[in-house]
Coordinates of C-alpha atoms and ligand atoms in Angstrom, one line a residue:
X1406 CA 0.0 0.0 0.0
X1407 CA 1.5 3.3 -0.9
X1408 CA 0.1 6.6 0.4
X1409 CA -0.4 9.4 -2.1
X1410 CA -0.3 11.9 0.7
X1411 CA 2.7 14.3 0.3
X1412 CA 1.2 16.2 3.2
X1413 CA 1.3 13.6 5.9
X1414 CA -0.7 15.5 8.5
X1415 CA -3.5 13.0 8.8
X1416 CA -1.3 9.9 9.0
X1417 CA 0.9 11.7 11.6
X1418 CA -2.1 12.4 13.8
X1419 CA -3.8 9.0 13.7
X1420 CA -4.2 7.4 17.1
X1421 CA -1.5 4.8 17.8
X1422 CA -2.4 1.4 16.4
X1423 CA -3.0 0.0 20.0
X1424 CA -5.6 2.7 20.6
X1425 CA -7.5 2.1 17.4
X1426 CA -10.4 -0.3 17.3
X1427 CA -10.1 -3.8 15.9
X1428 CA -11.3 -3.8 12.3
X1429 CA -13.3 -6.6 10.7
X1430 CA -13.2 -7.4 7.0
X1431 CA -14.8 -10.8 6.9
X1432 CA -17.4 -10.2 4.3
X1433 CA -16.4 -10.8 0.6
X1434 CA -17.7 -7.3 -0.2
X1435 CA -15.2 -5.8 2.3
X1436 CA -12.1 -7.0 0.4
X1437 CA -10.4 -3.8 -0.7
X1438 CA -7.5 -3.3 -3.1
X1439 CA -4.3 -1.7 -1.6
X1440 CA -4.8 1.4 -3.8
X1441 CA -8.3 2.8 -3.8
X1442 CA -9.8 6.2 -4.5
X1443 CA -13.5 6.2 -3.5
X1444 CA -14.3 8.9 -6.1
X1445 CA -13.3 6.4 -8.9
X1446 CA -15.7 3.9 -7.5
X1447 CA -18.7 6.1 -6.7
X1448 CA -18.5 8.5 -9.7
X1449 CA -16.2 7.7 -12.6
X1450 CA -17.1 4.0 -12.7
X1451 CA -20.7 4.9 -13.8
X1452 CA -19.4 6.8 -16.8
X1453 CA -16.9 4.0 -17.7
X1454 CA -19.8 1.5 -17.5
X1455 CA -21.8 3.6 -20.0
X1456 CA -24.2 5.1 -17.5
X1457 CA -23.0 8.7 -17.7
X1458 CA -26.3 9.9 -19.0
X1459 CA -28.3 8.7 -16.0
X1460 CA -29.5 11.4 -13.6
X1461 CA -27.3 11.8 -10.5
X1462 CA -28.4 15.0 -8.7
X1463 CA -31.6 17.0 -8.8
X1464 CA -32.5 20.3 -7.1
X1465 CA -34.8 23.2 -7.7
X1466 CA -34.3 24.0 -11.4
X1467 CA -31.3 21.7 -11.8
X1468 CA -30.7 18.2 -13.1
X1469 CA -27.2 16.8 -13.4
X1470 CA -26.3 13.4 -14.9
X1471 CA -23.3 11.4 -13.7
X1472 CA -21.4 12.8 -16.6
X1473 CA -22.3 16.3 -15.6
X1474 CA -21.1 15.8 -12.0
X1475 CA -17.9 14.2 -13.3
X1476 CA -17.3 17.2 -15.6
X1477 CA -17.8 19.7 -12.7
X1478 CA -15.8 17.7 -10.2
X1479 CA -12.9 17.3 -12.6
X1480 CA -12.8 21.0 -13.4
X1481 CA -12.8 21.8 -9.7
X1482 CA -10.1 19.3 -9.0
X1483 CA -8.0 21.1 -11.7
X1484 CA -8.7 24.4 -9.9
X1485 CA -7.7 22.9 -6.6
X1486 CA -4.4 21.5 -7.9
X1487 CA -3.4 24.2 -10.5
X1488 CA -4.8 27.4 -9.2
X1489 CA -5.0 26.8 -5.4
X1490 CA -1.9 24.7 -5.0
X1491 CA -3.6 21.8 -3.2
X1492 CA -1.5 18.7 -2.8
X1493 CA -2.6 15.2 -1.7
X1494 CA -3.2 15.1 2.1
X1495 CA -4.1 18.8 2.4
X1496 CA -7.4 19.5 4.2
X1497 CA -10.0 21.5 2.2
X1498 CA -12.9 23.2 4.1
X1499 CA -16.3 22.8 2.4
X1500 CA -18.9 25.2 3.7
X1501 CA -22.3 25.2 1.9
X1502 CA -25.9 24.1 2.3
X1503 CA -26.8 20.8 0.6
X1504 CA -26.4 21.5 -3.1
X1505 CA -25.1 20.0 -6.3
X1506 CA -22.0 22.2 -6.2
X1507 CA -21.3 21.1 -2.7
X1508 CA -21.2 17.5 -4.0
X1509 CA -19.1 18.5 -7.0
X1510 CA -16.6 20.1 -4.6
X1511 CA -16.6 17.1 -2.3
X1512 CA -15.7 14.8 -5.2
X1513 CA -13.1 17.3 -6.5
X1514 CA -11.3 17.2 -3.1
X1515 CA -11.4 13.4 -3.0
X1516 CA -10.2 13.1 -6.6
X1517 CA -7.2 15.3 -5.8
X1518 CA -6.3 13.0 -2.9
X1519 CA -7.0 15.8 -0.5
X1520 CA -9.2 15.5 2.6
X1521 CA -12.8 16.9 2.7
X1522 CA -13.8 18.8 5.9
X1523 CA -17.4 19.6 5.4
X1524 CA -19.0 22.0 7.9
X1525 CA -22.6 22.8 8.8
X1526 CA -24.0 25.8 7.0
X1527 CA -25.2 27.5 10.2
X1528 CA -21.7 27.5 11.8
X1529 CA -20.5 31.0 12.8
X1530 CA -16.9 32.3 12.3
X1531 CA -15.9 31.3 15.8
X1532 CA -16.9 27.7 15.2
X1533 CA -15.4 27.6 11.8
X1534 CA -12.2 28.9 13.3
X1535 CA -12.0 25.9 15.7
X1536 CA -12.5 23.5 12.8
X1537 CA -9.8 25.3 10.7
X1538 CA -7.3 25.3 13.5
X1539 CA -7.9 21.7 14.6
X1540 CA -7.6 20.3 11.1
X1541 CA -5.0 22.8 10.0
X1542 CA -6.8 23.9 7.0
X1543 CA -5.3 26.1 4.3
X1544 CA -7.8 25.9 1.5
X1545 CA -11.6 26.3 1.3
X1546 CA -14.4 26.0 -1.2
X1547 CA -17.6 27.8 0.0
X1548 CA -21.0 29.0 -1.1
X1549 CA -20.8 32.7 -1.7
X1550 CA -24.0 33.0 0.2
X1551 CA -22.0 32.1 3.4
X1552 CA -19.1 34.3 2.6
X1553 CA -19.5 36.7 5.5
X1554 CA -18.8 34.1 8.2
X1555 CA -16.0 32.5 6.2
X1556 CA -14.3 35.8 5.6
X1557 CA -14.5 36.6 9.2
X1558 CA -13.1 33.2 10.2
X1559 CA -10.3 33.7 7.6
X1560 CA -9.3 37.0 9.2
X1561 CA -8.7 35.1 12.5
X1562 CA -6.9 32.2 10.8
X1563 CA -3.6 33.2 9.3
X1564 CA -3.1 29.7 7.8
X1565 CA -6.3 29.8 5.7
X1566 CA -4.9 31.4 2.5
X1567 CA -7.0 30.4 -0.4
X1568 CA -10.8 30.6 -0.4
X1569 CA -12.9 30.2 -3.5
X1570 CA -16.6 30.8 -3.7
X1571 CA -19.1 29.2 -5.9
X1572 CA -22.3 31.0 -6.8
X1573 CA -20.0 34.0 -7.2
X1574 CA -20.4 35.5 -10.7
X1575 CA -17.2 37.5 -10.5
X1576 CA -14.0 36.7 -12.4
X1577 CA -12.4 35.4 -9.2
X1578 CA -15.3 33.0 -8.5
X1579 CA -15.0 29.2 -8.6
X1580 CA -17.4 29.1 -11.6
X1581 CA -15.2 31.3 -13.7
X1582 CA -12.1 29.3 -12.7
X1583 CA -13.8 26.1 -13.7
X1584 CA -14.5 27.4 -17.2
X1585 CA -10.8 28.0 -17.7
X1586 CA -9.9 24.4 -16.8
X1587 CA -10.2 21.0 -18.5
X1588 CA -12.9 18.6 -17.8
X1589 CA -10.3 15.8 -17.5
X1590 CA -8.6 14.8 -14.3
X1591 CA -6.5 11.8 -13.3
X1592 CA -7.6 10.9 -9.8
X1593 CA -4.8 10.7 -7.2
X1594 CA -3.7 7.1 -6.7
X1595 CA -4.5 7.0 -3.0
X1596 CA -4.0 4.1 -0.7
X1597 CA -7.2 2.5 0.7
X1598 CA -6.0 3.7 4.1
X1599 CA -5.3 7.3 3.1
X1600 CA -7.7 9.6 5.0
X1601 CA -10.2 11.3 2.7
X1602 CA -12.7 12.9 5.2
X1603 CA -12.4 14.5 8.5
X1604 CA -15.8 14.7 10.1
X1605 CA -16.5 16.7 13.2
X1606 CA -18.8 15.2 15.8
X1607 CA -22.1 17.0 16.4
X1608 CA -21.6 16.4 20.1
X1609 CA -24.3 18.2 22.2
X1610 CA -21.7 19.3 24.7
X1611 CA -17.9 19.8 25.0
X1612 CA -15.2 20.6 22.4
X1613 CA -16.0 19.0 19.0
X1614 CA -13.9 16.0 18.1
X1615 CA -12.5 15.4 14.6
X1616 CA -12.9 11.8 13.3
X1617 CA -10.7 10.6 10.4
X1618 CA -12.0 8.2 7.7
X1619 CA -10.2 6.4 4.9
X1620 CA -11.2 5.8 1.3
X1621 CA -11.9 2.2 2.2
X1622 CA -14.2 3.3 5.1
X1623 CA -16.4 5.2 2.5
X1624 CA -16.7 2.1 0.4
X1625 CA -17.2 -0.1 3.5
X1626 CA -20.3 1.8 4.6
X1627 CA -21.8 1.4 1.1
X1628 CA -21.2 -2.3 1.3
X1629 CA -22.8 -2.8 4.7
X1630 CA -26.0 -1.1 5.7
X1631 CA -27.4 -0.1 2.3
X1632 CA -26.6 -3.4 0.7
X1633 CA -28.0 -5.5 3.5
X1634 CA -30.8 -3.4 4.9
X1635 CA -31.9 -0.5 2.7
X1636 CA -31.4 -2.4 -0.6
X1637 CA -31.7 0.5 -2.9
X1638 CA -31.9 0.2 -6.7
X1639 CA -30.7 2.3 -9.6
X1640 CA -34.2 3.8 -10.1
X1641 CA -34.5 5.1 -6.5
X1642 CA -34.7 8.8 -5.9
X1643 CA -33.3 9.8 -2.5
X1644 CA -34.4 12.9 -0.6
X1645 CA -33.8 14.0 2.9
X1646 CA -32.8 16.6 5.5
X1647 CA -29.4 15.9 7.1
X1648 CA -26.6 18.2 6.1
X1649 CA -23.8 16.7 4.0
X1650 CA -21.5 17.8 6.8
X1651 CA -23.2 15.2 9.0
X1652 CA -22.1 11.7 7.9
X1653 CA -25.8 10.6 8.1
X1654 CA -26.5 13.0 5.2
X1655 CA -23.3 12.3 3.3
X1656 CA -24.0 8.6 3.3
X1657 CA -27.8 8.8 2.9
X1658 CA -27.9 11.5 0.2
X1659 CA -24.7 11.1 -1.7
X1660 CA -22.7 7.9 -1.1
X1661 CA -25.5 5.4 -1.0
X1662 CA -27.5 6.6 -4.0
X1663 CA -24.3 6.9 -6.0
X1664 CA -23.0 3.5 -5.0
X1665 CA -26.0 2.0 -6.9
X1666 CA -26.3 4.6 -9.7
X1667 CA -29.4 6.1 -8.3
X1668 CA -30.3 9.8 -8.0
X1669 CA -30.6 12.2 -5.1
X1670 CA -32.6 15.4 -4.5
X1671 CA -30.7 18.0 -2.7
X1672 CA -32.6 20.7 -0.8
X1673 CA -30.9 23.8 0.7
X1674 CA -33.7 24.0 3.2
X1675 CA -35.2 20.7 4.2
X1676 CA -37.8 21.3 6.9
X1677 CA -41.0 19.2 6.8
X1678 CA -42.8 21.5 4.2
X1679 CA -39.8 21.4 1.8
X1680 CA -39.5 17.6 2.2
X1681 CA -43.2 17.1 1.5
X1682 CA -43.0 19.4 -1.6
X1683 CA -39.8 17.8 -2.8
X1684 CA -41.1 14.2 -2.5
X1685 CA -44.1 15.1 -4.7
X1686 CA -42.2 17.3 -7.2
X1687 CA -39.3 14.9 -7.8
X1688 CA -41.0 11.6 -7.2
X1689 CA -38.7 10.6 -4.3
X1690 CA -38.8 7.0 -3.3
X1691 CA -36.4 7.0 -0.3
X1692 CA -36.7 9.5 2.6
X1693 CA -33.8 10.1 4.9
X1694 CA -34.5 12.2 8.0
X1695 CA -34.8 12.3 11.8
X1696 CA -37.6 11.1 14.1
X1697 CA -39.0 14.7 14.8
X1698 CA -39.3 15.3 11.1
X1699 CA -41.4 12.2 10.7
X1700 CA -43.7 13.4 13.5
X1701 CA -44.1 16.8 11.8
X1702 CA -44.8 15.1 8.4
X1703 CA -47.3 12.6 9.7
X1704 CA -50.4 14.9 9.4
X1705 CA -49.7 15.0 5.6
X1706 CA -49.9 11.2 5.5
X1707 CA -52.7 11.2 2.9
X1708 CA -50.6 13.1 0.4
X1709 CA -47.6 10.8 1.1
X1710 CA -49.7 7.6 1.0
X1711 CA -50.5 8.3 -2.7
X1712 CA -46.9 9.4 -3.5
X1713 CA -43.9 7.5 -4.9
X1714 CA -42.3 7.2 -1.4
X1715 CA -41.5 3.6 -0.5
X1716 CA -38.7 3.6 2.1
X1717 CA -38.3 5.8 5.2
X1718 CA -35.0 5.9 7.0
X1719 CA -34.8 7.4 10.6
X1720 CA -31.5 8.0 12.4
X1721 CA -29.7 10.5 14.6
X1722 CA -31.9 9.9 17.6
X1723 CA -33.9 7.1 19.1
X1724 CA -37.2 6.4 17.2
X1725 CA -40.0 6.2 19.7
X1726 CA -42.4 3.3 19.1
X1727 CA -45.2 5.9 19.1
X1728 CA -43.6 7.7 16.2
X1729 CA -43.3 4.5 14.2
X1730 CA -47.0 3.7 14.8
X1731 CA -48.0 7.3 14.0
X1732 CA -46.1 7.1 10.7
X1733 CA -47.5 3.7 9.7
X1734 CA -51.0 4.7 10.4
X1735 CA -50.6 8.0 8.5
X1736 CA -48.8 6.7 5.4
X1737 CA -49.0 2.9 5.4
X1738 CA -45.2 2.8 5.4
X1739 CA -43.0 1.0 8.0
X1740 CA -39.9 2.9 9.0
X1741 CA -36.2 1.7 8.8
X1742 CA -34.5 2.8 12.1
X1743 CA -30.8 2.7 12.4
X1744 CA -28.2 3.9 14.9
X1745 CA -25.0 5.4 13.4
X1746 CA -22.3 7.6 14.8
X1747 CA -19.8 10.0 13.3
X1748 CA -17.0 7.8 14.8
X1749 CA -18.2 4.8 12.9
X1750 CA -19.2 6.9 9.8
X1751 CA -22.7 5.4 9.4
X1752 CA -25.3 2.9 10.6
X1753 CA -24.3 -0.3 12.4
X1754 CA -27.5 -1.5 14.0
X1755 CA -30.8 -1.4 12.1
X1756 CA -33.7 -3.4 10.8
X1757 CA -35.6 -3.3 7.5
X1758 CA -39.4 -3.0 7.3
X1759 CA -40.0 -6.7 7.5
X1760 CA -37.8 -7.1 10.6
X1761 CA -38.8 -3.9 12.4
X1762 CA -39.5 -4.4 16.1
X1763 CA -41.2 -1.3 17.7
X1764 CA -39.1 0.2 20.4
X1765 CA -35.9 -1.6 19.2
X1766 CA -33.3 -0.1 16.9
X1767 CA -32.8 -3.4 15.2
X1768 CA -30.0 -6.1 14.9
X1769 CA -26.4 -5.7 14.1
X1770 CA -25.7 -4.8 10.4
X1771 CA -23.8 -7.5 8.5
X1772 CA -20.1 -6.6 8.6
X1773 CA -20.3 -5.4 12.3
X1774 CA -20.5 -7.0 15.7
X1775 CA -22.2 -5.5 18.7
X1776 CA -22.6 -6.4 22.3
X1777 CA -23.8 -4.9 25.6
X1778 CA -21.0 -4.7 28.2
X1779 CA -20.5 -3.8 31.8
X1780 CA -18.0 -1.3 33.3
X1781 CA -15.1 -3.8 32.7
X1782 CA -16.1 -4.4 29.1
X1783 CA -17.5 -7.9 29.8
X1784 CA -20.7 -8.9 28.0
X1785 CA -23.8 -8.7 30.2
X1786 CA -26.6 -11.3 30.1
X1787 CA -29.5 -10.9 27.7
X1788 CA -32.0 -8.3 28.9
X1789 CA -29.5 -6.4 31.1
X1790 CA -28.8 -2.8 30.5
X1791 CA -25.2 -1.9 29.8
X1792 CA -22.9 0.0 27.4
X1793 CA -23.1 -0.5 23.7
X1794 CA -19.9 -1.8 22.2
X1795 CA -19.4 -2.1 18.4
X1796 CA -16.7 -3.1 15.9
X1797 CA -16.6 -3.6 12.2
X1798 CA -14.8 -2.4 9.1
X1799 CA -15.0 1.3 10.2
X1800 CA -14.3 2.7 13.7
X1801 CA -13.1 5.6 15.8
X1802 CA -9.9 7.5 14.9
X1803 CA -9.9 10.9 16.6
X1804 CA -7.5 13.4 15.3
X1805 CA -4.9 14.0 18.1
X1806 CA -7.5 13.7 20.9
X1807 CA -7.1 12.1 24.3
X1808 CA -10.7 11.1 24.2
X1809 CA -9.7 8.2 21.9
X1810 CA -9.0 5.9 24.8
X1811 CA -12.5 6.6 26.2
X1812 CA -14.3 5.7 22.9
X1813 CA -12.1 2.7 22.1
X1814 CA -11.6 0.0 24.7
X1815 CA -10.1 -3.4 24.0
X1816 CA -10.6 -2.9 20.3
X1817 CA -14.4 -2.1 20.7
X1818 CA -16.0 1.2 20.0
X1819 CA -18.1 2.5 23.0
X1820 CA -20.7 4.8 21.5
X1821 CA -21.8 6.2 24.9
X1822 CA -25.2 4.7 24.6
X1823 CA -27.0 2.5 27.2
X1824 CA -28.7 -0.5 25.5
X1825 CA -30.1 -3.9 26.2
X1826 CA -30.2 -6.9 23.9
X1827 CA -33.0 -9.4 23.7
X1828 CA -32.8 -13.1 23.1
X1829 CA -33.3 -12.6 19.3
X1830 CA -30.4 -10.2 19.1
X1831 CA -32.5 -7.0 18.9
X1832 CA -30.9 -4.0 20.5
X1833 CA -33.2 -1.8 22.5
X1834 CA -32.0 1.8 23.2
X1835 CA -32.3 3.1 26.7
X1836 CA -30.5 6.5 26.8
X1837 CA -27.1 8.1 26.4
X1838 CA -25.1 6.7 29.3
X1839 CA -24.6 10.1 30.9
X1840 CA -28.3 10.9 30.5
X1841 CA -29.6 8.0 32.7
X1842 CA -31.7 9.5 35.5
X1843 CA -31.1 8.2 39.0
X1844 CA -34.0 9.0 41.3
X1845 CA -34.3 7.6 44.8
X1846 CA -31.8 4.9 43.7
X1847 CA -33.9 3.9 40.7
X1848 CA -32.3 4.0 37.2
X1849 CA -34.7 5.6 34.8
X1850 CA -34.1 6.1 31.1
X1851 CA -35.5 9.5 29.9
X1852 CA -36.5 8.1 26.4
X1853 CA -38.7 5.5 28.0
X1854 CA -40.7 8.2 29.8
X1855 CA -40.8 10.2 26.5
X1856 CA -42.2 7.1 24.7
X1857 CA -45.0 6.9 27.2
X1858 CA -45.8 10.7 27.0
X1859 CA -45.9 10.6 23.2
X1860 CA -48.7 8.1 23.3
X1861 CA -50.9 10.8 24.8
X1862 CA -53.0 12.6 22.2
X1863 CA -52.2 16.1 23.6
X1864 CA -48.4 15.6 23.2
X1865 CA -46.7 16.8 20.0
X1866 CA -43.1 16.4 21.2
X1867 CA -41.4 15.9 24.6
X1868 CA -38.0 15.6 26.3
X1869 CA -37.3 14.1 29.7
X1870 CA -34.3 14.9 31.9
X1871 CA -33.1 14.4 35.4
X1872 CA -33.5 17.5 37.5
X1873 CA -31.5 17.9 40.7
X1874 CA -33.5 17.2 43.8
X1875 CA -32.4 17.4 47.4
X1876 CA -34.5 14.5 48.6
X1877 CA -34.3 12.1 45.7
X1878 CA -31.0 13.1 44.1
X1879 CA -32.8 13.6 40.8
X1880 CA -36.4 13.7 39.8
X1881 CA -37.9 13.0 36.4
X1882 CA -38.7 16.3 34.7
X1883 CA -40.6 16.5 31.4
X1884 CA -40.7 19.3 28.9
X1885 CA -43.7 19.0 26.6
X1886 CA -44.9 20.8 23.5
X1887 CA -48.6 20.4 22.9
X1888 CA -50.5 19.8 19.7
X1889 CA -51.8 23.0 18.0
X1890 CA -54.7 24.7 19.8
X1891 CA -54.0 23.1 23.3
X1892 CA -53.0 25.0 26.4
X1893 CA -51.0 23.5 29.3
X1894 CA -52.5 23.9 32.8
X1895 CA -52.4 22.0 36.1
X1896 CA -55.2 19.7 35.1
X1897 CA -53.2 18.6 32.1
X1898 CA -50.1 18.1 34.1
X1899 CA -52.0 15.8 36.4
X1900 CA -53.6 14.0 33.4
X1901 CA -50.2 13.4 31.8
X1902 CA -48.7 12.2 35.0
X1903 CA -51.5 9.7 35.5
X1904 CA -51.2 8.6 31.9
X1905 CA -47.5 7.8 32.3
X1906 CA -48.2 5.9 35.6
X1907 CA -50.8 3.8 33.8
X1908 CA -48.4 3.1 30.8
X1909 CA -45.1 2.3 32.5
X1910 CA -43.9 1.5 36.0
X1911 CA -45.4 4.3 38.2
X1912 CA -42.1 5.3 39.8
X1913 CA -40.9 6.6 36.4
X1914 CA -43.6 9.2 36.1
X1915 CA -42.5 12.9 35.6
X1916 CA -42.8 14.6 39.0
X1917 CA -42.4 17.9 37.2
X1918 CA -43.8 18.9 33.8
X1919 CA -43.0 22.2 32.0
X1920 CA -44.9 23.2 28.8
X1921 CA -42.7 24.8 26.2
X1922 CA -43.3 26.1 22.7
X1923 CA -40.3 24.2 21.2
X1924 CA -37.4 22.0 22.2
X1925 CA -33.8 23.0 21.8
X1926 CA -32.1 21.0 19.1
X1927 CA -28.6 20.8 17.4
X1928 CA -28.2 21.3 13.6
X1929 CA -28.3 17.6 13.3
X1930 CA -31.7 17.4 14.9
X1931 CA -30.5 16.1 18.3
X1932 CA -32.2 17.2 21.5
X1933 CA -29.9 19.4 23.6
X1934 CA -30.7 17.9 27.0
X1935 CA -28.1 19.9 28.7
X1936 CA -30.0 23.1 27.8
X1937 CA -33.1 21.7 29.4
X1938 CA -31.1 20.7 32.5
X1939 CA -30.0 24.3 32.9
X1940 CA -33.7 25.4 32.5
X1941 CA -35.0 22.9 35.1
Ligands
3UK545 C1 -27.5 8.6 18.8 C2 -29.3 7.1 18.0 C3 -30.9 5.8 19.1 C4 -26.7 7.7 19.6 C5 -25.4 9.3 12.8 C6 -26.6 7.8 11.3 O1 -26.3 10.3 14.7 C7 -25.3 10.0 14.0 O2 -24.0 10.4 14.5 P1 -23.7 11.3 15.7 O3 -22.2 11.2 15.9 O4 -24.4 10.7 17.0 C8 -24.3 9.4 17.4 C9 -25.2 9.1 18.5 O5 -26.6 9.5 18.1 N1 -28.3 7.9 17.7 C10 -28.1 8.0 16.4 N2 -29.0 7.2 15.8 C11 -29.8 6.6 16.7 N3 -29.8 6.6 19.1 N4 -31.4 5.3 17.9 C12 -30.9 5.7 16.7 N5 -31.4 5.3 15.5 O6 -26.6 8.3 20.9 C13 -25.3 7.7 18.9 O7 -24.3 7.2 19.7 O8 -24.2 12.7 15.5 C14 -26.5 8.5 12.5 C15 -25.6 7.8 10.4 C16 -24.5 8.5 10.6 C17 -24.4 9.3 11.8 N6 -23.3 10.0 12.0

């Protein structure tokens, strides 16, 4: 295996071999060649196989074939190498909403053997600066529409010296530079273990961690969950909400559709109204979004029931059984839940429609192994709550970060989730390990109380946390948003409390309930429980 990286930053900052997880490559589809550039596999291959005229990306007023995307990506790769001085191994910042140009830039970076560092479009200069400093970034490709924050970050980061904007009509813009360059580009001959993406975790607290993923990792995630669970075909039309800077979005909206020659609809804004409109306008067949988005879309079930939609993927947060039922009753469609993590790149426990078990995430995805362990890392008996441990072809490699030894223990990735496994091998989510509520000595998982509350017709959304309490250590405190037209009062508090007591073990009921108009969430759709803890 010979690395193409003349800039050895990524390799120099990998965790020591003994701190990396154990990797599994047992499946025949996980046999990778020593030299591998994932852009050749996901993009150029389709043109070589005669499928260049198939649609690859669609967006409002835009339709690119695979050949179109290759043309753009090759031109941008030439701009990167010849105008901007990018060499293999350099990190390139990508900052844009989900769009066709964002995807072209991503492939250009990969083709050049550089490392794509995609960032959420809502990041402010201060947050961009921490990404730029941590990944030591000198080059950036950004949407002109986000130029203000990027320029302000660039002023504070001396190292960032070349920034090109797309959607900038001026002579210095990326589009003008692309026109001056050839549409041919010979991809860098990267090693399968050359890093090609650095993904920042969307952690709800603390300093963001940078995870490093190789060309082979990108191909490995395409060979595992989509191939064995989602089973997409070339005629599928993907649509969804997660940003491409979130690996849930990168996989679900770019890598997986392209791995089978399908197409993807990219929406710059992807709230429930835009998703609904997009599904209808583009004839989408696969929807990729988070549980809250399914709850918000459910009232439009009739429109969706008669649409082209056939598969619905939920990840990022636990899918409450009540949401699964709501969606099935509204649309006639069973959901595909899956737990993934930035550290493992994508989904490793999931179940297809036929194997879905309400309240469970699913079974381990072929290619991965998972177990529930105790504090010492020993497997616990079936039905016992413990820490989720996973290993497979992908795994955690933090860039120069002491937290590596917390995430990887004895070769297993510890995701920070409390789970139990049943006798059939279904994994049942409890809570984040640090979110378990301990009240009067009882362990209570907030999501279980949330599940119960969601079954009540007045509840639109809810979040349950442990609030400090002198007598009991912690008490169960629920934040509830009500369905349109309803008002919260003491009578409703009492009604919800009684409802929970009648649904699950009474000691788990929320002793305190606050009605709120909305719940705090990250840009990846995750509940920010720490913000609620501060409130409580
Ligand atoms: C939680 C889930 C229960 C869980 C992600 C799909 O979410 C992704 O990555 P992040 O690094 O967060 C990882 C953590 O999120 N989680 C995600 N999915 C589920 N909990 N059920 C689920 N279905 O705490 C996990 O440890 O932001 C998801 C694909 C790629 C991803 N990066």
